[in-house]
Amino acid sequence: MTIRLAILPLLLALNFSMCQKHPSPTTSSEPVSSPPASAGETAGGSPGPGVAGAAPSPKIAKAVVDQTAQTLIFCYHRLVDKIRYPGTEITPADFEAQMKQLKDAGITVISMQDLLAWRRGEKNIPPRCAVISFDDGWKSQYEVGWPIMKKFGYPFTMFIYTEGVRGGSLGGGEAITWEQLADMRDNGVDIEAHTATHQDLREGHNIMLAAAGGKRTRTKLTGPAYEQWVHNEVVGSKELLEQRLGIKVNCFAVPFGNYNEHVKELARNAGYEAMFTVYGQPITFTSPLDSLGRYAIEANKPKVFVDAVKMIGTSSGGAAAVAEVGAADLSTQPADGSTVRTALPLIKANLGRVGGIEPGSVQMRVSGLGAVPVSYDPKTGTVSYQVTQKLRGNSCTVIVSAKSEGKKVEAHWTFGIDAAAAAAPVSAAARATPTPKK
Ligand SMILES: [Zn+2]
């Protein structure tokens, strides 16, 4: 075994039929943390104006993005006229019909990179979006799927496991070729990683390894042998894609969704920004980037698609659209997540970055107090309120809303109140009393 270690990566093979069967796409996890978080604990000062609870506000140079947007990520495998493996195949006609349904439902298909840029707070996306991905690298994705996507003008992502490209140890006649991938790359298709051999990435789990003579053997790797193997799966596959295609890979789809914290850490360290699982769910501004769920759409599960579209259709519909603005973008005081040592803080936010604020529309609500009489300075965009009635409890949530060019914008944030310092005159019983009901 030891002798074999050095050439392990070359020997790795994957049971192809297993891949054909896998019930859902891949998963991934992500390394990048979300942008909305603001400062941590900060002790506030006295209740005096301008001092109370003043917490350092993060400097922001980003666009203010709509944090209420949602995105569905779909994953497809082979496109074939005659379904033989309903778990990983769909007919071109069904696929095209689904692409049209997205359009008809008012769901905008965006690129994976736009989704990530939105998560970084760099770019806005429409309120209801979808990202389309193709897994495993089948030639039907190039020959059949791509032309359909072109017809709609939709961007998409290819998740490739490198040994499954034509010529690799797992790349047979139905596999996509490196030349086809290069053609897609040249035409703006996003190409991302899906390991080397498409297997369970957790230590000690059954995998197939290619042995001498092209035979495959089932085995379980642990310790250094496992580490070497998983490194090639997570990091080696990324490097190979980047080198062969001259691209930057920042997304990792985990085969079968089988990973754990160790694998996530490897992926994070390798520079992956997002990791994807197979547990489909609408992606929001706060979805953890190391486990973004994708919906695997197969011939035997048409309802998955219908339900996903319904999910995003209802969850963001309804009342008039409100654009959620990150508290960090408003340089709030006290800062989101900070703690003050007074029950009478000065509460401030700067709406200057939002732009187009209608002065009469600015409102502030404070938990435990309700709507409060704010002062708003149109010149600086500062909205402020000096609390005059002691805040109760250990935390306080503030909601600032306003109209910006006819659209309602809203920001929420929460700060802590150091009970010992702030609540001395308030009895424990009073503190435990919930907000008075109206
Ligand atoms: Zn796959």
Short mmCIF file of C-alpha atoms and ligand atoms in Angstrom, two decimals:
data_model
loop_
_atom_site.label_atom_id
_atom_site.label_comp_id
_atom_site.label_asym_id
_atom_site.label_seq_id
_atom_site.Cartn_x
_atom_site.Cartn_y
_atom_site.Cartn_z
CA MET A 1 0.00 0.00 0.00
CA THR A 2 2.74 2.40 0.90
CA ILE A 3 4.45 1.99 -2.41
CA ARG A 4 1.27 2.63 -4.19
CA LEU A 5 0.61 5.86 -2.38
CA ALA A 6 2.79 7.96 -4.61
CA ILE A 7 0.77 7.11 -7.65
CA LEU A 8 -2.56 7.01 -5.96
CA PRO A 9 -3.99 9.99 -7.77
CA LEU A 10 -3.30 8.35 -11.09
CA LEU A 11 -4.91 5.18 -10.01
CA LEU A 12 -8.05 6.66 -8.70
CA ALA A 13 -11.02 5.46 -10.46
CA LEU A 14 -14.60 5.80 -9.90
CA ASN A 15 -17.36 3.46 -10.40
CA PHE A 16 -19.10 4.98 -13.34
CA SER A 17 -22.42 3.37 -12.84
CA MET A 18 -22.54 4.81 -9.39
CA CYS A 19 -22.33 8.24 -10.88
CA GLN A 20 -25.02 7.54 -13.36
CA LYS A 21 -27.24 6.58 -10.56
CA HIS A 22 -26.57 9.25 -8.14
CA PRO A 23 -29.89 10.59 -7.13
CA SER A 24 -29.02 14.15 -6.96
CA PRO A 25 -26.35 16.47 -7.98
CA THR A 26 -23.56 17.55 -5.94
CA THR A 27 -23.07 19.59 -3.00
CA SER A 28 -20.65 22.02 -1.95
CA SER A 29 -19.74 24.24 0.76
CA GLU A 30 -18.22 27.54 0.86
CA PRO A 31 -15.52 29.49 2.37
CA VAL A 32 -16.60 33.02 2.09
CA SER A 33 -18.54 34.61 4.82
CA SER A 34 -21.47 36.81 4.18
CA PRO A 35 -21.10 40.56 3.97
CA PRO A 36 -23.90 41.82 6.12
CA ALA A 37 -22.27 41.09 9.42
CA SER A 38 -21.03 44.08 11.21
CA ALA A 39 -18.86 44.73 14.18
CA GLY A 40 -18.84 42.42 17.11
CA GLU A 41 -19.12 43.47 20.70
CA THR A 42 -18.50 47.04 21.43
CA ALA A 43 -19.03 48.64 24.74
CA GLY A 44 -20.98 51.80 24.57
CA GLY A 45 -20.37 54.98 26.47
CA SER A 46 -22.62 57.15 28.51
CA PRO A 47 -26.06 58.12 27.41
CA GLY A 48 -24.93 61.54 26.30
CA PRO A 49 -25.71 62.42 22.75
CA GLY A 50 -23.05 61.52 20.28
CA VAL A 51 -21.36 59.21 22.72
CA ALA A 52 -23.88 56.66 23.75
CA GLY A 53 -23.30 53.28 22.32
CA ALA A 54 -21.12 54.66 19.62
CA ALA A 55 -19.64 51.68 17.93
CA PRO A 56 -17.19 51.76 15.10
CA SER A 57 -19.16 51.48 11.91
CA PRO A 58 -17.62 49.48 9.15
CA LYS A 59 -16.62 51.47 6.12
CA ILE A 60 -18.51 50.40 3.09
CA ALA A 61 -17.60 50.92 -0.49
CA LYS A 62 -20.11 48.54 -1.93
CA ALA A 63 -23.33 49.02 -3.77
CA VAL A 64 -26.39 48.63 -1.63
CA VAL A 65 -27.94 45.40 -2.80
CA ASP A 66 -31.45 44.06 -2.42
CA GLN A 67 -31.05 41.49 0.32
CA THR A 68 -34.54 40.14 -0.14
CA ALA A 69 -33.79 38.54 -3.51
CA GLN A 70 -33.92 34.76 -3.78
CA THR A 71 -32.37 32.30 -6.17
CA LEU A 72 -33.11 28.71 -7.09
CA ILE A 73 -30.14 26.66 -8.25
CA PHE A 74 -31.00 23.81 -10.59
CA CYS A 75 -28.80 20.92 -11.55
CA TYR A 76 -29.16 18.71 -14.63
CA HIS A 77 -27.24 15.73 -15.92
CA ARG A 78 -27.74 14.04 -19.28
CA LEU A 79 -30.14 15.18 -21.95
CA VAL A 80 -31.40 12.20 -23.91
CA ASP A 81 -34.44 11.42 -26.04
CA LYS A 82 -34.89 7.94 -24.61
CA ILE A 83 -34.70 7.87 -20.84
CA ARG A 84 -32.92 4.82 -19.50
CA TYR A 85 -31.64 6.23 -16.23
CA PRO A 86 -34.47 8.44 -14.97
CA GLY A 87 -32.37 9.40 -11.97
CA THR A 88 -29.90 11.40 -14.03
CA GLU A 89 -31.56 12.02 -17.35
CA ILE A 90 -34.14 14.35 -18.82
CA THR A 91 -35.46 14.70 -22.36
CA PRO A 92 -34.44 17.81 -24.29
CA ALA A 93 -38.11 18.66 -24.68
CA ASP A 94 -38.74 18.56 -20.94
CA PHE A 95 -35.61 20.54 -20.28
CA GLU A 96 -36.57 23.22 -22.76
CA ALA A 97 -40.07 23.39 -21.33
CA GLN A 98 -38.62 24.01 -17.88
CA MET A 99 -36.36 26.78 -19.16
CA LYS A 100 -39.43 28.39 -20.66
CA GLN A 101 -41.39 28.01 -17.44
CA LEU A 102 -38.74 29.99 -15.62
CA LYS A 103 -39.16 32.77 -18.11
CA ASP A 104 -42.95 32.61 -17.94
CA ALA A 105 -42.84 32.70 -14.15
CA GLY A 106 -40.80 35.89 -14.22
CA ILE A 107 -37.73 34.17 -12.81
CA THR A 108 -34.51 35.62 -14.18
CA VAL A 109 -31.72 33.18 -15.00
CA ILE A 110 -28.46 34.65 -13.75
CA SER A 111 -24.92 33.36 -13.74
CA MET A 112 -23.36 31.71 -10.74
CA GLN A 113 -20.78 34.49 -10.62
CA ASP A 114 -23.52 37.11 -10.43
CA LEU A 115 -25.09 35.21 -7.56
CA LEU A 116 -21.76 35.25 -5.71
CA ALA A 117 -21.17 38.93 -6.51
CA TRP A 118 -24.57 39.67 -5.00
CA ARG A 119 -23.61 37.74 -1.90
CA ARG A 120 -20.45 39.81 -1.65
CA GLY A 121 -22.63 42.91 -1.83
CA GLU A 122 -21.08 43.96 -5.11
CA LYS A 123 -23.94 43.56 -7.51
CA ASN A 124 -27.70 43.58 -7.46
CA ILE A 125 -29.79 40.76 -8.84
CA PRO A 126 -33.50 40.68 -9.68
CA PRO A 127 -35.87 39.67 -6.87
CA ARG A 128 -36.45 36.15 -8.17
CA CYS A 129 -33.64 34.34 -9.92
CA ALA A 130 -32.42 30.93 -10.98
CA VAL A 131 -28.97 29.54 -11.65
CA ILE A 132 -28.69 26.59 -14.04
CA SER A 133 -25.91 24.03 -13.68
CA PHE A 134 -24.99 20.86 -15.52
CA ASP A 135 -23.10 18.17 -13.65
CA ASP A 136 -20.51 15.56 -14.48
CA GLY A 137 -19.54 16.65 -18.00
CA TRP A 138 -21.66 14.75 -20.52
CA LYS A 139 -21.32 15.48 -24.19
CA SER A 140 -25.10 15.85 -24.43
CA GLN A 141 -24.75 18.95 -22.29
CA TYR A 142 -22.55 20.43 -24.99
CA GLU A 143 -24.48 19.12 -27.98
CA VAL A 144 -28.04 19.40 -26.71
CA GLY A 145 -28.19 21.46 -23.54
CA TRP A 146 -26.03 24.35 -24.65
CA PRO A 147 -28.01 25.14 -27.83
CA ILE A 148 -31.20 25.28 -25.77
CA MET A 149 -29.56 27.63 -23.28
CA LYS A 150 -28.38 29.81 -26.16
CA LYS A 151 -31.92 29.99 -27.46
CA PHE A 152 -33.00 31.57 -24.17
CA GLY A 153 -29.83 33.57 -23.72
CA TYR A 154 -29.30 31.94 -20.32
CA PRO A 155 -25.89 31.73 -18.66
CA PHE A 156 -24.99 28.47 -16.91
CA THR A 157 -22.33 26.56 -15.00
CA MET A 158 -20.67 23.22 -15.77
CA PHE A 159 -19.54 21.16 -12.77
CA ILE A 160 -16.82 18.83 -14.02
CA TYR A 161 -15.07 15.89 -12.38
CA THR A 162 -11.77 15.77 -14.13
CA GLU A 163 -11.30 12.01 -14.52
CA GLY A 164 -14.69 11.94 -16.23
CA VAL A 165 -13.61 14.15 -19.10
CA ARG A 166 -12.99 12.18 -22.29
CA GLY A 167 -9.66 10.47 -22.07
CA GLY A 168 -9.70 10.39 -18.27
CA SER A 169 -9.93 7.11 -16.39
CA LEU A 170 -13.70 7.56 -16.17
CA GLY A 171 -14.35 9.43 -19.38
CA GLY A 172 -16.00 7.19 -21.94
CA GLY A 173 -17.68 7.90 -25.27
CA GLU A 174 -20.49 9.92 -23.74
CA ALA A 175 -18.10 12.20 -21.88
CA ILE A 176 -17.45 15.81 -22.78
CA THR A 177 -14.00 16.59 -24.21
CA TRP A 178 -11.48 19.20 -23.12
CA GLU A 179 -11.93 20.86 -26.52
CA GLN A 180 -15.66 21.16 -25.95
CA LEU A 181 -15.05 22.62 -22.52
CA ALA A 182 -12.62 25.13 -24.04
CA ASP A 183 -15.26 26.11 -26.58
CA MET A 184 -17.77 26.67 -23.80
CA ARG A 185 -15.22 28.68 -21.83
CA ASP A 186 -14.57 30.87 -24.88
CA ASN A 187 -18.26 31.58 -25.08
CA GLY A 188 -18.69 32.62 -21.49
CA VAL A 189 -19.80 29.36 -19.90
CA ASP A 190 -18.74 29.07 -16.26
CA ILE A 191 -16.74 25.91 -15.56
CA GLU A 192 -16.37 24.75 -11.98
CA ALA A 193 -15.11 21.80 -9.95
CA HIS A 194 -16.83 18.55 -9.04
CA THR A 195 -13.80 16.53 -7.75
CA ALA A 196 -11.53 14.21 -9.69
CA THR A 197 -13.35 10.89 -9.46
CA HIS A 198 -16.82 11.74 -8.14
CA GLN A 199 -16.96 9.82 -4.87
CA ASP A 200 -17.89 10.11 -1.23
CA LEU A 201 -15.28 12.50 0.17
CA ARG A 202 -15.50 11.48 3.81
CA GLU A 203 -12.68 9.57 5.44
CA GLY A 204 -13.25 5.86 5.86
CA HIS A 205 -16.13 5.60 3.40
CA ASN A 206 -16.27 3.12 0.56
CA ILE A 207 -14.62 4.30 -2.61
CA MET A 208 -13.42 2.65 -5.79
CA LEU A 209 -9.77 2.83 -6.66
CA ALA A 210 -8.24 1.82 -9.93
CA ALA A 211 -5.66 -0.87 -9.43
CA ALA A 212 -2.97 -2.00 -11.81
CA GLY A 213 -4.38 -3.52 -14.96
CA GLY A 214 -7.37 -1.23 -15.03
CA LYS A 215 -9.27 -3.18 -12.42
CA ARG A 216 -11.23 -1.27 -9.85
CA THR A 217 -11.33 -2.29 -6.26
CA ARG A 218 -13.56 -1.18 -3.47
CA THR A 219 -11.66 0.14 -0.50
CA LYS A 220 -11.73 2.52 2.44
CA LEU A 221 -8.94 4.99 2.98
CA THR A 222 -7.90 6.47 6.30
CA GLY A 223 -5.02 8.53 7.65
CA PRO A 224 -2.34 9.81 5.29
CA ALA A 225 -3.60 7.72 2.38
CA TYR A 226 -7.00 9.31 2.73
CA GLU A 227 -5.55 12.80 3.05
CA GLN A 228 -3.55 12.40 -0.12
CA TRP A 229 -6.55 11.07 -1.96
CA VAL A 230 -9.00 13.72 -0.77
CA HIS A 231 -6.50 16.48 -1.48
CA ASN A 232 -6.39 15.41 -5.08
CA GLU A 233 -10.17 15.24 -5.22
CA VAL A 234 -10.74 18.70 -3.77
CA VAL A 235 -7.60 20.65 -4.65
CA GLY A 236 -6.03 18.67 -7.50
CA SER A 237 -9.20 18.72 -9.56
CA LYS A 238 -9.46 22.50 -9.18
CA GLU A 239 -5.86 23.01 -10.21
CA LEU A 240 -6.24 20.73 -13.19
CA LEU A 241 -9.29 22.63 -14.46
CA GLU A 242 -7.55 25.93 -13.92
CA GLN A 243 -4.42 24.80 -15.73
CA ARG A 244 -6.04 22.97 -18.62
CA LEU A 245 -8.54 25.74 -19.29
CA GLY A 246 -6.76 28.83 -17.99
CA ILE A 247 -9.69 29.73 -15.76
CA LYS A 248 -10.35 30.61 -12.16
CA VAL A 249 -12.42 28.02 -10.30
CA ASN A 250 -14.26 29.23 -7.19
CA CYS A 251 -17.19 26.83 -6.89
CA PHE A 252 -17.19 23.26 -5.68
CA ALA A 253 -20.06 20.84 -6.13
CA VAL A 254 -19.75 17.93 -3.72
CA PRO A 255 -20.67 14.54 -5.21
CA PHE A 256 -23.83 13.18 -3.61
CA GLY A 257 -23.57 15.91 -1.00
CA ASN A 258 -21.25 13.65 0.97
CA TYR A 259 -18.82 15.87 2.84
CA ASN A 260 -18.04 17.12 6.31
CA GLU A 261 -16.21 19.87 8.15
CA HIS A 262 -12.80 18.54 7.19
CA VAL A 263 -13.66 18.55 3.51
CA LYS A 264 -15.14 22.03 3.84
CA GLU A 265 -11.95 23.26 5.40
CA LEU A 266 -9.86 21.77 2.61
CA ALA A 267 -12.10 23.43 0.05
CA ARG A 268 -12.02 26.75 1.84
CA ASN A 269 -8.24 26.66 2.02
CA ALA A 270 -8.08 25.80 -1.66
CA GLY A 271 -9.85 29.06 -2.44
CA TYR A 272 -13.36 27.87 -3.16
CA GLU A 273 -15.84 30.59 -2.49
CA ALA A 274 -18.97 28.48 -2.55
CA MET A 275 -19.83 24.81 -2.03
CA PHE A 276 -22.99 23.13 -3.18
CA THR A 277 -25.11 20.36 -1.75
CA VAL A 278 -27.98 18.44 -3.24
CA TYR A 279 -30.58 19.62 -0.77
CA GLY A 280 -32.46 22.10 -2.90
CA GLN A 281 -33.76 25.25 -1.29
CA PRO A 282 -34.13 28.89 -2.24
CA ILE A 283 -30.83 30.70 -1.76
CA THR A 284 -31.11 33.89 0.24
CA PHE A 285 -28.69 36.59 1.25
CA THR A 286 -27.84 34.68 4.41
CA SER A 287 -27.68 31.08 3.12
CA PRO A 288 -24.36 29.59 4.26
CA LEU A 289 -21.99 29.65 1.31
CA ASP A 290 -20.49 26.30 2.27
CA SER A 291 -23.75 24.43 1.75
CA LEU A 292 -25.83 26.01 -0.97
CA GLY A 293 -28.62 23.62 -1.90
CA ARG A 294 -29.31 22.77 -5.52
CA TYR A 295 -32.40 21.15 -6.95
CA ALA A 296 -31.52 18.10 -9.03
CA ILE A 297 -34.04 17.87 -11.83
CA GLU A 298 -34.49 14.43 -13.31
CA ALA A 299 -37.00 12.74 -15.55
CA ASN A 300 -38.47 10.80 -12.65
CA LYS A 301 -38.97 13.83 -10.44
CA PRO A 302 -40.79 16.52 -12.44
CA LYS A 303 -42.47 17.71 -9.28
CA VAL A 304 -39.16 18.88 -7.85
CA PHE A 305 -39.01 21.56 -10.50
CA VAL A 306 -42.63 22.61 -10.12
CA ASP A 307 -42.34 22.80 -6.34
CA ALA A 308 -39.12 24.80 -6.49
CA VAL A 309 -40.67 27.38 -8.79
CA LYS A 310 -43.69 27.61 -6.49
CA MET A 311 -41.43 28.05 -3.51
CA ILE A 312 -39.72 31.12 -4.83
CA GLY A 313 -42.93 32.32 -6.40
CA THR A 314 -44.73 32.57 -3.12
CA SER A 315 -41.98 33.32 -0.69
CA SER A 316 -41.08 36.63 -2.21
CA GLY A 317 -44.41 37.63 -3.60
CA GLY A 318 -47.23 39.26 -1.75
CA ALA A 319 -46.95 42.71 -0.25
CA ALA A 320 -45.32 45.59 -2.04
CA ALA A 321 -41.66 44.94 -2.55
CA VAL A 322 -39.40 46.19 0.16
CA ALA A 323 -35.71 46.38 -0.52
CA GLU A 324 -33.79 45.26 2.51
CA VAL A 325 -30.70 47.33 3.13
CA GLY A 326 -27.81 45.97 5.14
CA ALA A 327 -27.35 47.71 8.47
CA ALA A 328 -23.63 47.81 7.81
CA ASP A 329 -24.30 49.93 4.74
CA LEU A 330 -26.01 52.50 6.91
CA SER A 331 -23.18 52.90 9.43
CA THR A 332 -25.64 52.30 12.21
CA GLN A 333 -25.18 53.34 15.79
CA PRO A 334 -25.11 51.26 17.87
CA ALA A 335 -23.70 48.88 15.30
CA ASP A 336 -25.45 45.64 14.46
CA GLY A 337 -24.28 42.99 16.92
CA SER A 338 -22.58 45.43 19.27
CA THR A 339 -23.39 45.83 22.95
CA VAL A 340 -23.97 49.10 24.73
CA ARG A 341 -23.79 49.85 28.42
CA THR A 342 -26.71 52.19 28.57
CA ALA A 343 -30.44 51.72 28.36
CA LEU A 344 -30.70 55.21 26.85
CA PRO A 345 -28.62 55.04 23.70
CA LEU A 346 -28.57 57.44 20.80
CA ILE A 347 -29.73 55.51 17.76
CA LYS A 348 -28.46 56.62 14.38
CA ALA A 349 -28.26 55.49 10.81
CA ASN A 350 -27.03 57.12 7.66
CA LEU A 351 -29.30 56.79 4.67
CA GLY A 352 -26.92 58.74 2.47
CA ARG A 353 -25.81 55.66 0.59
CA VAL A 354 -29.33 54.66 -0.34
CA GLY A 355 -30.02 57.81 -2.31
CA GLY A 356 -33.26 59.43 -3.40
CA ILE A 357 -34.79 59.40 0.08
CA GLU A 358 -38.09 61.23 0.46
CA PRO A 359 -37.55 63.17 3.71
CA GLY A 360 -41.11 62.85 4.96
CA SER A 361 -41.05 59.09 4.59
CA VAL A 362 -38.29 58.29 7.08
CA GLN A 363 -39.45 56.21 10.01
CA MET A 364 -37.81 54.40 12.88
CA ARG A 365 -39.25 51.66 15.04
CA VAL A 366 -37.54 50.49 18.20
CA SER A 367 -38.40 47.22 19.88
CA GLY A 368 -40.21 47.90 23.12
CA LEU A 369 -40.99 51.48 22.08
CA GLY A 370 -42.64 51.22 18.70
CA ALA A 371 -42.47 54.09 16.24
CA VAL A 372 -40.34 56.90 17.62
CA PRO A 373 -40.11 60.57 16.61
CA VAL A 374 -36.91 60.71 14.59
CA SER A 375 -34.94 63.60 13.32
CA TYR A 376 -33.80 63.33 9.75
CA ASP A 377 -31.21 65.57 8.16
CA PRO A 378 -31.66 65.48 4.38
CA LYS A 379 -28.26 67.08 3.89
CA THR A 380 -26.29 64.30 5.54
CA GLY A 381 -28.89 61.56 5.26
CA THR A 382 -28.64 60.97 9.00
CA VAL A 383 -31.65 59.71 10.87
CA SER A 384 -31.39 59.70 14.64
CA TYR A 385 -33.32 59.26 17.83
CA GLN A 386 -32.18 59.77 21.38
CA VAL A 387 -33.90 57.16 23.52
CA THR A 388 -35.58 58.84 26.48
CA GLN A 389 -37.33 55.89 28.05
CA LYS A 390 -35.07 53.09 29.26
CA LEU A 391 -34.89 50.12 26.95
CA ARG A 392 -35.75 46.84 28.61
CA GLY A 393 -34.16 43.47 28.10
CA ASN A 394 -30.79 42.46 26.76
CA SER A 395 -31.21 43.43 23.19
CA CYS A 396 -32.93 45.97 21.04
CA THR A 397 -33.96 45.77 17.41
CA VAL A 398 -34.28 48.87 15.27
CA ILE A 399 -36.13 49.10 11.97
CA VAL A 400 -35.53 52.12 9.80
CA SER A 401 -37.64 52.53 6.71
CA ALA A 402 -38.04 55.17 4.05
CA LYS A 403 -39.13 55.68 0.51
CA SER A 404 -36.42 55.92 -2.09
CA GLU A 405 -37.59 56.89 -5.53
CA GLY A 406 -41.02 55.52 -4.82
CA LYS A 407 -39.79 52.20 -3.47
CA LYS A 408 -39.80 51.24 0.18
CA VAL A 409 -36.41 50.44 1.65
CA GLU A 410 -35.89 49.02 5.07
CA ALA A 411 -32.99 48.14 7.37
CA HIS A 412 -33.10 46.05 10.54
CA TRP A 413 -30.41 45.68 13.11
CA THR A 414 -30.02 44.51 16.66
CA PHE A 415 -27.68 45.57 19.40
CA GLY A 416 -27.19 44.23 22.89
CA ILE A 417 -27.65 46.06 26.16
CA ASP A 418 -25.33 45.18 29.01
CA ALA A 419 -27.94 44.41 31.62
CA ALA A 420 -25.76 45.02 34.65
CA ALA A 421 -24.83 48.49 33.54
CA ALA A 422 -28.07 49.48 31.98
CA ALA A 423 -30.86 47.91 33.91
CA ALA A 424 -29.99 48.63 37.51
CA PRO A 425 -33.20 50.47 38.22
CA VAL A 426 -35.34 48.01 36.36
CA SER A 427 -36.49 44.99 38.31
CA ALA A 428 -35.84 41.53 37.00
CA ALA A 429 -39.55 40.98 36.73
CA ALA A 430 -39.94 44.05 34.61
CA ARG A 431 -37.10 43.00 32.37
CA ALA A 432 -38.72 39.68 31.81
CA THR A 433 -41.93 41.32 30.72
CA PRO A 434 -42.36 41.11 27.01
CA THR A 435 -42.93 44.14 24.90
CA PRO A 436 -46.29 45.64 25.87
CA LYS A 437 -48.86 44.61 23.40
CA LYS A 438 -50.75 47.09 21.39
ZN ZN B 1 -22.22 14.52 -10.11
#
